C-alpha positions as a Markdown table, in Angstrom:
| # | Residue | x | y | z |
|---|---|---|---|---|
| 1 | Unk | 99.1 | -14.6 | -52.9 |
| 2 | Unk | 101.0 | -18.0 | -53.2 |
| 3 | Unk | 104.7 | -17.7 | -53.5 |
| 4 | Unk | 104.8 | -19.3 | -57.0 |
| 5 | Unk | 102.4 | -16.6 | -58.3 |
| 6 | Unk | 103.3 | -12.9 | -58.5 |
| 7 | Unk | 100.8 | -10.4 | -57.1 |
| 8 | Unk | 99.4 | -7.8 | -59.5 |
| 9 | Unk | 101.9 | -5.2 | -58.5 |
| 10 | Unk | 104.8 | -7.7 | -58.9 |
| 11 | Unk | 103.3 | -8.9 | -62.1 |
| 12 | Unk | 103.2 | -5.4 | -63.6 |
| 13 | Unk | 106.9 | -4.9 | -62.8 |
| 14 | Unk | 107.9 | -8.4 | -64.1 |
| 15 | Unk | 105.9 | -8.0 | -67.3 |
| 16 | Unk | 107.4 | -4.6 | -68.1 |
| 17 | Unk | 110.9 | -6.0 | -67.4 |
| 18 | Unk | 110.3 | -8.7 | -70.0 |
| 19 | Unk | 108.1 | -6.8 | -72.5 |
| 20 | Unk | 108.8 | -6.9 | -76.2 |
| 21 | Unk | 105.8 | -5.0 | -77.6 |
| 22 | Unk | 105.4 | -2.0 | -75.2 |
| 23 | Unk | 107.5 | 0.7 | -73.8 |
| 24 | Unk | 107.1 | 2.9 | -70.7 |
| 25 | Unk | 107.9 | 6.6 | -71.0 |
| 26 | Unk | 108.9 | 8.5 | -67.8 |
| 27 | Unk | 107.8 | 11.9 | -69.3 |
| 28 | Unk | 104.3 | 10.5 | -69.8 |
| 29 | Unk | 104.2 | 9.2 | -66.2 |
| 30 | Unk | 105.2 | 12.6 | -65.0 |
| 31 | Unk | 102.4 | 14.3 | -67.0 |
| 32 | Unk | 99.9 | 11.8 | -65.7 |
| 33 | Unk | 101.1 | 12.4 | -62.1 |
| 34 | Unk | 100.5 | 16.1 | -62.5 |
| 35 | Unk | 97.0 | 15.5 | -63.8 |
| 36 | Unk | 96.2 | 13.3 | -60.8 |
| 37 | Unk | 97.7 | 15.7 | -58.2 |
| 38 | Unk | 95.6 | 18.5 | -59.8 |
| 39 | Unk | 92.4 | 16.3 | -59.7 |
| 40 | Unk | 93.0 | 15.5 | -56.0 |
| 41 | Unk | 93.7 | 19.2 | -55.0 |
| 42 | Unk | 90.5 | 20.2 | -56.9 |
| 43 | Unk | 88.6 | 17.3 | -55.3 |
| 44 | Unk | 87.6 | 16.0 | -58.7 |
| 45 | Unk | 89.1 | 12.7 | -57.6 |
| 46 | Unk | 87.4 | 11.3 | -54.5 |
| 47 | Unk | 86.2 | 8.1 | -53.0 |
| 48 | Unk | 82.6 | 9.5 | -52.9 |
| 49 | Unk | 82.3 | 9.5 | -56.7 |
| 50 | Unk | 81.3 | 5.8 | -56.7 |
| 51 | Unk | 78.2 | 5.9 | -54.5 |
| 52 | Unk | 77.2 | 9.3 | -56.0 |
| 53 | Unk | 76.4 | 7.6 | -59.3 |
| 54 | Unk | 72.7 | 7.0 | -59.6 |
| 55 | Unk | 73.2 | 3.4 | -60.8 |
| 56 | Unk | 75.3 | 2.2 | -57.9 |
| 57 | Unk | 74.1 | 1.1 | -54.5 |
| 58 | Unk | 74.4 | 3.8 | -51.8 |
| 59 | Unk | 74.3 | 1.9 | -48.5 |
| 60 | Unk | 72.7 | 3.6 | -45.5 |
| 61 | Unk | 74.4 | 2.7 | -42.2 |
| 62 | Unk | 71.2 | 3.3 | -40.3 |
| 63 | Unk | 69.4 | 0.5 | -42.2 |
| 64 | Unk | 71.2 | -2.7 | -41.4 |
| 65 | Unk | 69.5 | -4.8 | -44.1 |
| 66 | Unk | 70.1 | -2.2 | -46.8 |
| 67 | Unk | 73.7 | -1.7 | -45.6 |
| 68 | Unk | 74.7 | -5.3 | -46.0 |
| 69 | Unk | 72.6 | -5.8 | -49.2 |
| 70 | Unk | 74.9 | -3.2 | -51.0 |
| 71 | Unk | 77.8 | -5.7 | -50.7 |
| 72 | Unk | 75.7 | -8.4 | -52.4 |
| 73 | Unk | 74.7 | -5.9 | -55.1 |
| 74 | Unk | 78.3 | -5.0 | -55.8 |
| 75 | Unk | 79.3 | -8.7 | -55.9 |
| 76 | Unk | 76.7 | -9.4 | -58.6 |
| 77 | Unk | 77.9 | -6.4 | -60.6 |
| 78 | Unk | 81.5 | -7.5 | -60.5 |
| 79 | Unk | 80.7 | -11.1 | -61.2 |
| 80 | Unk | 79.2 | -9.9 | -64.5 |
| 81 | Unk | 81.6 | -6.9 | -65.1 |
| 82 | Unk | 83.1 | -8.1 | -68.4 |
| 83 | Unk | 82.9 | -7.8 | -72.1 |
| 84 | Unk | 80.1 | -5.3 | -73.2 |
| 85 | Unk | 81.2 | -4.9 | -76.8 |
| 86 | Unk | 80.4 | -6.9 | -79.9 |
| 87 | Unk | 83.1 | -7.2 | -82.5 |
| 88 | Unk | 81.2 | -5.1 | -85.0 |
| 89 | Unk | 80.0 | -2.4 | -82.7 |
| 90 | Unk | 81.5 | -1.4 | -79.3 |
| 91 | Unk | 78.4 | 0.5 | -78.0 |
| 92 | Unk | 75.5 | -1.5 | -79.6 |
| 93 | Unk | 74.4 | -3.0 | -76.3 |
| 94 | Unk | 72.4 | -0.3 | -74.4 |
| 95 | Unk | 70.1 | -0.3 | -71.4 |
| 96 | Unk | 68.1 | 2.8 | -70.6 |
| 97 | Unk | 70.5 | 4.7 | -72.9 |
| 98 | Unk | 73.6 | 3.5 | -71.0 |
| 99 | Unk | 76.5 | 1.6 | -72.7 |
| 100 | Unk | 79.2 | -0.6 | -71.4 |
| 101 | Unk | 79.5 | -1.3 | -67.7 |
| 102 | Unk | 76.8 | 1.2 | -66.9 |
| 103 | Unk | 74.4 | -0.7 | -69.1 |
| 104 | Unk | 75.0 | -3.7 | -66.8 |
| 105 | Unk | 74.3 | -1.5 | -63.8 |
| 106 | Unk | 71.1 | -0.1 | -65.4 |
| 107 | Unk | 69.9 | -3.7 | -66.1 |
| 108 | Unk | 70.5 | -4.8 | -62.5 |
| 109 | Unk | 68.9 | -1.7 | -61.0 |
| 110 | Unk | 65.9 | -2.2 | -63.4 |
| 111 | Unk | 65.5 | -5.8 | -62.3 |
| 112 | Unk | 65.6 | -4.8 | -58.6 |
| 113 | Unk | 62.9 | -2.2 | -59.3 |
| 114 | Unk | 60.8 | -4.8 | -61.0 |
| 115 | Unk | 61.0 | -7.0 | -57.9 |
| 116 | Unk | 63.4 | -9.6 | -59.3 |
| 117 | Unk | 65.5 | -11.0 | -56.5 |
| 118 | Unk | 68.6 | -10.6 | -58.7 |
| 119 | Unk | 71.2 | -10.0 | -55.9 |
| 120 | Unk | 70.1 | -13.0 | -53.9 |
| 121 | Unk | 72.4 | -16.1 | -54.5 |
| 122 | Unk | 69.4 | -18.4 | -53.8 |
| 123 | Unk | 67.8 | -16.8 | -56.9 |
| 124 | Unk | 70.8 | -16.4 | -59.2 |
| 125 | Unk | 72.5 | -19.7 | -58.4 |
| 126 | Unk | 69.6 | -21.4 | -60.2 |
| 127 | Unk | 68.6 | -18.8 | -62.7 |
| 128 | Unk | 67.8 | -20.0 | -66.2 |
| 129 | Unk | 69.1 | -18.5 | -69.5 |
| 130 | Unk | 65.7 | -17.1 | -70.5 |
| 131 | Unk | 65.2 | -15.2 | -67.2 |
| 132 | Unk | 68.8 | -13.9 | -67.4 |
| 133 | Unk | 68.3 | -12.8 | -71.0 |
| 134 | Unk | 65.1 | -10.9 | -69.9 |
| 135 | Unk | 67.0 | -9.2 | -67.1 |
| 136 | Unk | 69.6 | -8.0 | -69.6 |
| 137 | Unk | 67.2 | -7.1 | -72.4 |
| 138 | Unk | 68.5 | -4.1 | -74.4 |
| 139 | Unk | 66.9 | -0.9 | -75.6 |
| 140 | Unk | 66.6 | -2.1 | -79.2 |
| 141 | Unk | 65.0 | -5.4 | -78.1 |
| 142 | Unk | 67.4 | -7.3 | -80.4 |
| 143 | Unk | 71.0 | -6.9 | -79.2 |
| 144 | Unk | 71.8 | -9.6 | -76.6 |
| 145 | Unk | 74.4 | -8.8 | -73.9 |
| 146 | Unk | 77.7 | -10.5 | -75.1 |
| 147 | Unk | 78.7 | -13.8 | -73.6 |
| 148 | Unk | 75.3 | -14.5 | -72.0 |
| 149 | Unk | 76.0 | -18.2 | -71.4 |
| 150 | Unk | 79.2 | -17.4 | -69.6 |
| 151 | Unk | 77.4 | -14.9 | -67.4 |
| 152 | Unk | 74.9 | -17.7 | -66.5 |
| 153 | Unk | 77.7 | -20.1 | -65.6 |
| 154 | Unk | 79.5 | -17.4 | -63.5 |
| 155 | Unk | 76.3 | -16.6 | -61.5 |
| 156 | Unk | 75.6 | -20.3 | -60.9 |
| 157 | Unk | 79.2 | -20.9 | -59.8 |
| 158 | Unk | 79.5 | -17.9 | -57.4 |
| 159 | Unk | 76.0 | -18.3 | -56.1 |
| 160 | Unk | 76.5 | -21.9 | -55.1 |
| 161 | Unk | 79.8 | -21.1 | -53.2 |
| 162 | Unk | 78.1 | -18.3 | -51.3 |
| 163 | Unk | 75.2 | -20.6 | -50.3 |
| 164 | Unk | 77.4 | -23.6 | -49.4 |
| 165 | Unk | 80.1 | -21.7 | -47.5 |
| 166 | Unk | 79.1 | -18.2 | -46.6 |
| 167 | Unk | 75.4 | -18.5 | -45.5 |
| 168 | Unk | 74.3 | -16.9 | -48.8 |
| 169 | Unk | 75.9 | -13.5 | -48.2 |
| 170 | Unk | 79.0 | -11.8 | -49.7 |
| 171 | Unk | 79.2 | -9.7 | -46.5 |
| 172 | Unk | 80.5 | -12.9 | -44.8 |
| 173 | Unk | 83.3 | -13.2 | -47.3 |
| 174 | Unk | 84.3 | -9.6 | -46.5 |
| 175 | Unk | 84.2 | -10.2 | -42.8 |
| 176 | Unk | 86.4 | -13.3 | -43.1 |
| 177 | Unk | 89.1 | -11.1 | -44.7 |
| 178 | Unk | 89.3 | -9.3 | -41.3 |
| 179 | Unk | 89.8 | -5.8 | -42.8 |
| 180 | Unk | 92.5 | -6.8 | -45.2 |
| 181 | Unk | 92.1 | -6.0 | -48.9 |
| 182 | Unk | 94.8 | -8.5 | -49.8 |
| 183 | Unk | 93.1 | -11.2 | -47.8 |
| 184 | Unk | 89.8 | -10.4 | -49.5 |
| 185 | Unk | 91.4 | -10.5 | -52.9 |
| 186 | Unk | 93.0 | -13.9 | -52.1 |
| 187 | Unk | 89.7 | -15.2 | -50.8 |
| 188 | Unk | 87.8 | -14.1 | -53.9 |
| 189 | Unk | 90.3 | -15.7 | -56.2 |
| 190 | Unk | 90.4 | -18.9 | -54.2 |
| 191 | Unk | 86.7 | -19.3 | -53.8 |
| 192 | Unk | 85.4 | -18.1 | -57.1 |
| 193 | Unk | 87.2 | -19.5 | -60.2 |
| 194 | Unk | 85.6 | -17.0 | -62.6 |
| 195 | Unk | 87.7 | -14.3 | -60.9 |
| 196 | Unk | 91.0 | -16.0 | -61.6 |
| 197 | Unk | 92.5 | -13.6 | -64.2 |
| 198 | Unk | 96.0 | -15.0 | -64.5 |
| 199 | Unk | 98.5 | -15.9 | -67.3 |
| 200 | Unk | 101.8 | -17.6 | -68.0 |
| 201 | Unk | 104.3 | -15.0 | -69.1 |
| 202 | Unk | 108.1 | -15.3 | -69.6 |
| 203 | Unk | 108.2 | -18.4 | -67.5 |
| 204 | Unk | 106.2 | -17.1 | -64.5 |
| 205 | Unk | 102.6 | -17.2 | -63.3 |
| 206 | Unk | 101.4 | -13.6 | -63.4 |
| 207 | Unk | 98.1 | -12.3 | -61.9 |
| 208 | Unk | 96.2 | -9.3 | -63.3 |
| 209 | Unk | 93.0 | -9.9 | -61.4 |
| 210 | Unk | 91.0 | -7.1 | -62.9 |
| 211 | Unk | 87.5 | -8.1 | -61.6 |
| 212 | Unk | 88.7 | -9.5 | -58.3 |
| 213 | Unk | 90.5 | -6.2 | -57.6 |
| 214 | Unk | 87.7 | -4.1 | -58.8 |
| 215 | Unk | 85.4 | -6.0 | -56.5 |
| 216 | Unk | 87.6 | -5.1 | -53.5 |
| 217 | Unk | 87.9 | -1.6 | -54.8 |
| 218 | Unk | 84.1 | -1.3 | -55.3 |
| 219 | Unk | 83.4 | -2.5 | -51.8 |
| 220 | Unk | 85.8 | 0.1 | -50.4 |
| 221 | Unk | 84.3 | 2.8 | -52.6 |
| 222 | Unk | 80.7 | 1.8 | -52.0 |
| 223 | Unk | 81.1 | 2.1 | -48.2 |
| 224 | Unk | 83.4 | 5.1 | -48.6 |
| 225 | Unk | 86.3 | 3.3 | -46.9 |
| 226 | Unk | 84.3 | 2.9 | -43.7 |
| 227 | Unk | 82.5 | 0.1 | -41.8 |
| 228 | Unk | 82.3 | -2.9 | -44.1 |
| 229 | Unk | 84.4 | -1.0 | -46.6 |
| 230 | Unk | 87.4 | -0.3 | -44.2 |
| 231 | Unk | 90.6 | -2.1 | -45.2 |
| 232 | Unk | 93.9 | -1.4 | -43.4 |
| 233 | Unk | 95.9 | -2.2 | -46.6 |
| 234 | Unk | 93.8 | -0.8 | -49.4 |
| 235 | Unk | 96.9 | 0.7 | -50.9 |
| 236 | Unk | 97.9 | -2.8 | -51.9 |
| 237 | Unk | 95.2 | -3.0 | -54.6 |
| 238 | Unk | 96.4 | -1.9 | -58.0 |
| 239 | Unk | 94.5 | -0.5 | -61.0 |
| 240 | Unk | 92.1 | -2.7 | -62.9 |
| 241 | Unk | 93.7 | -3.6 | -66.2 |
| 242 | Unk | 91.1 | -3.5 | -69.0 |
| 243 | Unk | 91.1 | -2.5 | -72.6 |
| 244 | Unk | 90.2 | 1.2 | -72.1 |
| 245 | Unk | 92.7 | 2.6 | -69.6 |
| 246 | Unk | 95.6 | 1.8 | -72.0 |
| 247 | Unk | 94.1 | 4.3 | -74.4 |
| 248 | Unk | 94.3 | 7.0 | -71.7 |
| 249 | Unk | 97.9 | 6.0 | -70.9 |
| 250 | Unk | 98.9 | 6.1 | -74.6 |
| 251 | Unk | 97.1 | 9.5 | -74.8 |
| 252 | Unk | 99.2 | 10.9 | -71.9 |
| 253 | Unk | 102.4 | 9.5 | -73.5 |
| 254 | Unk | 103.2 | 7.1 | -70.7 |
| 255 | Unk | 102.6 | 3.9 | -72.7 |
| 256 | Unk | 104.0 | 3.4 | -76.2 |
| 257 | Unk | 103.4 | 0.4 | -78.5 |
| 258 | Unk | 105.9 | -0.9 | -81.0 |
| 259 | Unk | 105.0 | 0.0 | -84.6 |
| 260 | Unk | 104.2 | -3.7 | -85.2 |
| 261 | Unk | 101.8 | -3.9 | -82.3 |
| 262 | Unk | 100.2 | -0.6 | -83.3 |
| 263 | Unk | 99.7 | -1.9 | -86.8 |
| 264 | Unk | 98.3 | -5.1 | -85.4 |
| 265 | Unk | 95.8 | -3.3 | -83.1 |
| 266 | Unk | 94.6 | -1.2 | -86.1 |
| 267 | Unk | 93.4 | -4.4 | -87.8 |
| 268 | Unk | 90.9 | -5.0 | -85.1 |
| 269 | Unk | 91.9 | -8.6 | -84.8 |
| 270 | Unk | 90.6 | -10.4 | -81.7 |
| 271 | Unk | 93.3 | -11.7 | -79.5 |
| 272 | Unk | 93.2 | -14.9 | -77.4 |
| 273 | Unk | 93.1 | -14.3 | -73.6 |
| 274 | Unk | 96.7 | -14.9 | -72.4 |
| 275 | Unk | 98.4 | -13.7 | -75.7 |
| 276 | Unk | 101.7 | -12.1 | -74.7 |
| 277 | Unk | 100.7 | -8.8 | -76.4 |
| 278 | Unk | 97.5 | -8.7 | -74.3 |
| 279 | Unk | 99.5 | -9.5 | -71.1 |
| 280 | Unk | 102.1 | -6.8 | -71.8 |
| 281 | Unk | 99.5 | -4.1 | -72.4 |
| 282 | Unk | 97.6 | -5.0 | -69.2 |
| 283 | Unk | 100.8 | -5.5 | -67.1 |
| 284 | Unk | 102.3 | -2.2 | -68.3 |
| 285 | Unk | 99.0 | -0.5 | -67.3 |
| 286 | Unk | 99.4 | -1.8 | -63.8 |
| 287 | Unk | 103.1 | -0.8 | -63.6 |
| 288 | Unk | 102.4 | 2.8 | -64.9 |
| 289 | Unk | 99.6 | 3.5 | -62.4 |
| 290 | Unk | 101.7 | 2.1 | -59.5 |
| 291 | Unk | 104.5 | 4.5 | -60.6 |
| 292 | Unk | 102.0 | 7.3 | -60.8 |
| 293 | Unk | 100.5 | 6.5 | -57.4 |
| 294 | Unk | 103.9 | 6.4 | -55.7 |
| 295 | Unk | 104.9 | 9.8 | -57.3 |
| 296 | Unk | 101.5 | 11.4 | -56.4 |
| 297 | Unk | 101.9 | 10.3 | -52.7 |
| 298 | Unk | 105.5 | 11.7 | -52.6 |
| 299 | Unk | 104.3 | 15.1 | -54.0 |
| 300 | Unk | 101.3 | 15.3 | -51.6 |
| 301 | Unk | 103.5 | 14.5 | -48.6 |
| 302 | Unk | 106.1 | 17.1 | -49.6 |
| 303 | Unk | 103.9 | 19.9 | -51.0 |
| 304 | Unk | 100.3 | 19.3 | -49.8 |
| 305 | Unk | 100.4 | 17.9 | -46.2 |
| 306 | Unk | 96.8 | 19.2 | -45.8 |
| 307 | Unk | 95.5 | 16.4 | -48.2 |
| 308 | Unk | 94.8 | 13.2 | -46.4 |
| 309 | Unk | 96.5 | 10.2 | -48.0 |
| 310 | Unk | 93.9 | 7.8 | -46.7 |
| 311 | Unk | 91.9 | 7.8 | -49.9 |
| 312 | Unk | 94.8 | 8.3 | -52.3 |
| 313 | Unk | 95.4 | 5.0 | -54.1 |
| 314 | Unk | 95.4 | 3.2 | -57.4 |
| 315 | Unk | 91.6 | 2.6 | -57.2 |
| 316 | Unk | 90.6 | 6.3 | -57.3 |
| 317 | Unk | 93.3 | 7.0 | -60.0 |
| 318 | Unk | 91.8 | 4.1 | -62.1 |
| 319 | Unk | 88.3 | 5.4 | -61.6 |
| 320 | Unk | 89.3 | 8.9 | -62.6 |
| 321 | Unk | 91.1 | 7.7 | -65.8 |
| 322 | Unk | 88.2 | 5.4 | -66.7 |
| 323 | Unk | 85.9 | 8.4 | -66.4 |
| 324 | Unk | 88.4 | 10.6 | -68.3 |
| 325 | Unk | 88.3 | 8.1 | -71.2 |
| 326 | Unk | 84.5 | 8.3 | -71.4 |
| 327 | Unk | 84.5 | 12.1 | -71.1 |
| 328 | Unk | 87.2 | 12.5 | -73.8 |
| 329 | Unk | 86.1 | 9.7 | -76.0 |
| 330 | Unk | 86.3 | 11.8 | -79.2 |
| 331 | Unk | 90.0 | 12.7 | -78.6 |
| 332 | Unk | 91.0 | 9.1 | -77.7 |
| 333 | Unk | 89.0 | 7.2 | -80.3 |
| 334 | Unk | 91.9 | 7.3 | -82.8 |
| 335 | Unk | 94.1 | 5.3 | -80.4 |
| 336 | Unk | 93.4 | 1.6 | -81.1 |
| 337 | Unk | 92.8 | -0.8 | -78.2 |
| 338 | Unk | 93.3 | -4.6 | -77.8 |
| 339 | Unk | 90.3 | -6.8 | -78.1 |
| 340 | Unk | 89.7 | -10.0 | -76.2 |
| 341 | Unk | 86.4 | -11.8 | -75.8 |
| 342 | Unk | 86.9 | -12.8 | -72.2 |
| 343 | Unk | 85.1 | -13.1 | -68.8 |
| 344 | Unk | 88.0 | -11.5 | -67.1 |
| 345 | Unk | 87.4 | -7.9 | -68.3 |
């Protein structure tokens, strides 16, 4: 991370320090910490949860081609992992009954089954709009995946870089990072402009890097923190700031909006990417999860030495809270969330 730009963890702290529209509540952080500790003790929070999902790649170390292909699969998913809602209906886009991010996963898996070489940069660096539209065709045959043109541009951009500089494989980007999650994060942001999720805030350049971090986190999760997925500094990756996790943080009472912001969010107005209100909500989310992570680690060290800390980080906490939101959707739906049409999340 260049010295003039704050890392996501530093950005979270700086944004909270200068925030005008959000407040952090320690009691809610404590409540969230207890929820996470309980989940870890009961093994509901685990690195294995990622590859156990039927729509995710599950690499087999005994099949070298299959093993490295999973990295290319994850790379395509996270290049396209943004904006699945349409302003009038958040769950209108469906593939095989799945909504949101899992609709994307279902579409990519369907394409692979149909023999489309969708995770090969030679294919997707030159894909045309019609082919891409067909890959993402929805259950109702009418709803088009949001921001289709932007997805096309993103695939062309990243595919060309992989071919020109990395011999057409994301595995080579991972290897260049030499087992450092932070180095991989920096490489992704340097090499692939569509992952540069940054903003100007209170006179500084802050970085949120939702998709770049989730890419590093997904590689780690996909390979269960081993082999290609082993990083010696995985604890440096923060949560992935989107528009859904803040609902969970508000639900637990760790994040509070000013009454003005709350009223604004209820109007369903679409914000511009980089709006200070958006930056504050996302920065506060990073800050809260970092506080929770630190508190969880302290409790486990003191009270549960039998639990290994190797896989206790902001990634698994984020994955748990993201699943929590989907499981408790009815309870959380009354909490409004910010809306931005963006390629960054």
